Amino acid sequence: GAVVSQHPSWVICKSGTSVKIECRSLDFQATTMFWYRQFPKQSLMLMATSNEGSKATYEQGVEKDKFLINHASLTLSTLTVTSAHPEDSSFYICSAKSAGRTEAFFGQGTRLTVV
Amino acid sequence: GIQVEQSPPDLILQEGANSTLRCNFSDSVNNLQWFHQNPWGQLINLFYIPSGTKQNGRLSATTVATERYSLLYISSSQTTDSGVYFCAVERGTDKLIFGTGTRLQVFP
């Protein structure tokens, strides 16, 4: 149990375009989902927390208009990188928790390259 | 905010060796997890261990919450143990804050 699936695994896009990344909890209801960003050889940095049906809470320094997060159902959250630029290239990872679990489980990550 | 430091930052071992990874955190926590990030980036849950000791095969972990540290022990290491090991803590909220990581390389 506790499987989180992230799609796509990798994506290349042109500067100025938008990219959507999906995060799904396959076998549990994710009341809370989290989005992280990881640069090469660095740790994971929390970008935002989303609860189903409400607006995401962004960490300090994260542009909410650039990184749009939607948590429309108990099994799906999406991160849209709008007007992507090369500096947005990174590894994005989602995680999910349910109200009945204390552990967080992670998706396999999405490697975004903006050219 | 809470600071989470891991040591050593890098570790190189030969197959069969044992190792201890450390995670220090600057404030009390209500959740602590250990993860292994494989070379493809996937984070694999190893332990949920806010306090006490747990074992799973060749891996074991101990958290001493009162002294604000946790240890991950890897015995008889294998090449498949290579990757980055992270501890992550949660304090009063649902948010997991990740440590600085330990990069482990195991050679045959």
Short mmCIF file of N, CA, C and O in Angstrom, two decimals, chain A residues 32-35 47-59 62 64 67-71 77-79:
data_model
loop_
_atom_site.label_atom_id
_atom_site.label_comp_id
_atom_site.label_asym_id
_atom_site.label_seq_id
_atom_site.Cartn_x
_atom_site.Cartn_y
_atom_site.Cartn_z
N THR A 32 -3.50 15.60 2.44
CA THR A 32 -2.48 16.64 2.28
C THR A 32 -1.42 16.16 1.30
O THR A 32 -0.98 15.01 1.38
N MET A 33 -1.07 17.04 0.38
CA MET A 33 0.01 16.74 -0.56
C MET A 33 1.04 17.86 -0.49
O MET A 33 0.72 19.00 -0.17
N PHE A 34 2.28 17.50 -0.79
CA PHE A 34 3.40 18.43 -0.70
C PHE A 34 4.18 18.39 -2.01
O PHE A 34 4.30 17.34 -2.64
N TRP A 35 4.72 19.54 -2.36
CA TRP A 35 5.59 19.62 -3.54
C TRP A 35 6.97 20.11 -3.11
O TRP A 35 7.09 21.11 -2.38
N MET A 47 8.25 23.35 -1.36
CA MET A 47 7.73 24.51 -2.08
C MET A 47 6.36 24.92 -1.53
O MET A 47 6.10 26.10 -1.31
N ALA A 48 5.49 23.93 -1.35
CA ALA A 48 4.12 24.26 -0.95
C ALA A 48 3.43 23.04 -0.39
O ALA A 48 3.81 21.89 -0.66
N THR A 49 2.38 23.32 0.37
CA THR A 49 1.53 22.29 0.96
C THR A 49 0.11 22.52 0.47
O THR A 49 -0.36 23.67 0.47
N SER A 50 -0.55 21.45 0.05
CA SER A 50 -1.93 21.62 -0.40
C SER A 50 -2.86 20.64 0.30
O SER A 50 -2.51 19.48 0.50
N ASN A 51 -3.99 21.14 0.69
CA ASN A 51 -5.04 20.31 1.27
C ASN A 51 -6.20 20.25 0.29
O ASN A 51 -6.51 21.24 -0.38
N GLU A 52 -6.83 19.10 0.19
CA GLU A 52 -7.89 18.90 -0.77
C GLU A 52 -8.97 19.95 -0.62
O GLU A 52 -9.46 20.19 0.49
N GLY A 53 -9.27 20.61 -1.74
CA GLY A 53 -10.35 21.58 -1.77
C GLY A 53 -10.02 22.97 -1.28
O GLY A 53 -10.89 23.84 -1.27
N SER A 54 -8.78 23.20 -0.88
CA SER A 54 -8.43 24.55 -0.42
C SER A 54 -7.16 25.02 -1.11
O SER A 54 -6.47 24.25 -1.77
N LYS A 55 -6.89 26.31 -0.94
CA LYS A 55 -5.71 26.89 -1.61
C LYS A 55 -4.43 26.36 -0.99
O LYS A 55 -4.36 26.10 0.21
N ALA A 56 -3.41 26.27 -1.83
CA ALA A 56 -2.12 25.80 -1.35
C ALA A 56 -1.45 26.87 -0.49
O ALA A 56 -1.68 28.06 -0.66
N THR A 57 -0.62 26.40 0.42
CA THR A 57 0.19 27.28 1.25
C THR A 57 1.62 27.20 0.76
O THR A 57 2.21 26.11 0.76
N TYR A 58 2.18 28.33 0.35
CA TYR A 58 3.50 28.35 -0.25
C TYR A 58 4.56 28.73 0.79
O TYR A 58 4.31 29.55 1.67
N GLU A 59 5.73 28.14 0.64
CA GLU A 59 6.85 28.48 1.49
C GLU A 59 7.41 29.83 1.07
O GLU A 59 7.23 30.29 -0.07
N VAL A 62 8.76 31.24 -2.60
CA VAL A 62 8.20 30.50 -3.73
C VAL A 62 7.08 31.33 -4.36
O VAL A 62 6.15 31.75 -3.67
N LYS A 64 3.88 32.03 -6.00
CA LYS A 64 2.64 31.27 -6.18
C LYS A 64 2.04 31.45 -7.57
O LYS A 64 1.31 30.57 -8.04
N PHE A 67 4.19 28.93 -9.78
CA PHE A 67 4.00 27.51 -9.47
C PHE A 67 2.57 27.32 -8.95
O PHE A 67 2.30 27.46 -7.77
N LEU A 68 1.68 27.02 -9.91
CA LEU A 68 0.27 26.88 -9.56
C LEU A 68 -0.02 25.46 -9.08
O LEU A 68 0.30 24.50 -9.76
N ILE A 69 -0.62 25.37 -7.91
CA ILE A 69 -0.92 24.06 -7.34
C ILE A 69 -2.42 23.92 -7.16
O ILE A 69 -3.08 24.80 -6.62
N ASN A 70 -2.92 22.78 -7.62
CA ASN A 70 -4.33 22.47 -7.49
C ASN A 70 -4.48 21.09 -6.87
O ASN A 70 -3.84 20.14 -7.30
N HIS A 71 -5.30 21.00 -5.84
CA HIS A 71 -5.54 19.72 -5.15
C HIS A 71 -7.05 19.48 -5.19
O HIS A 71 -7.75 19.65 -4.21
N SER A 77 -3.17 15.84 -7.11
CA SER A 77 -2.69 17.22 -7.01
C SER A 77 -1.86 17.50 -8.25
O SER A 77 -1.19 16.60 -8.77
N THR A 78 -1.93 18.73 -8.74
CA THR A 78 -1.13 19.10 -9.90
C THR A 78 -0.30 20.34 -9.60
O THR A 78 -0.71 21.22 -8.84
N LEU A 79 0.90 20.35 -10.19
CA LEU A 79 1.79 21.50 -10.13
C LEU A 79 1.98 21.98 -11.55
O LEU A 79 2.41 21.20 -12.41
#
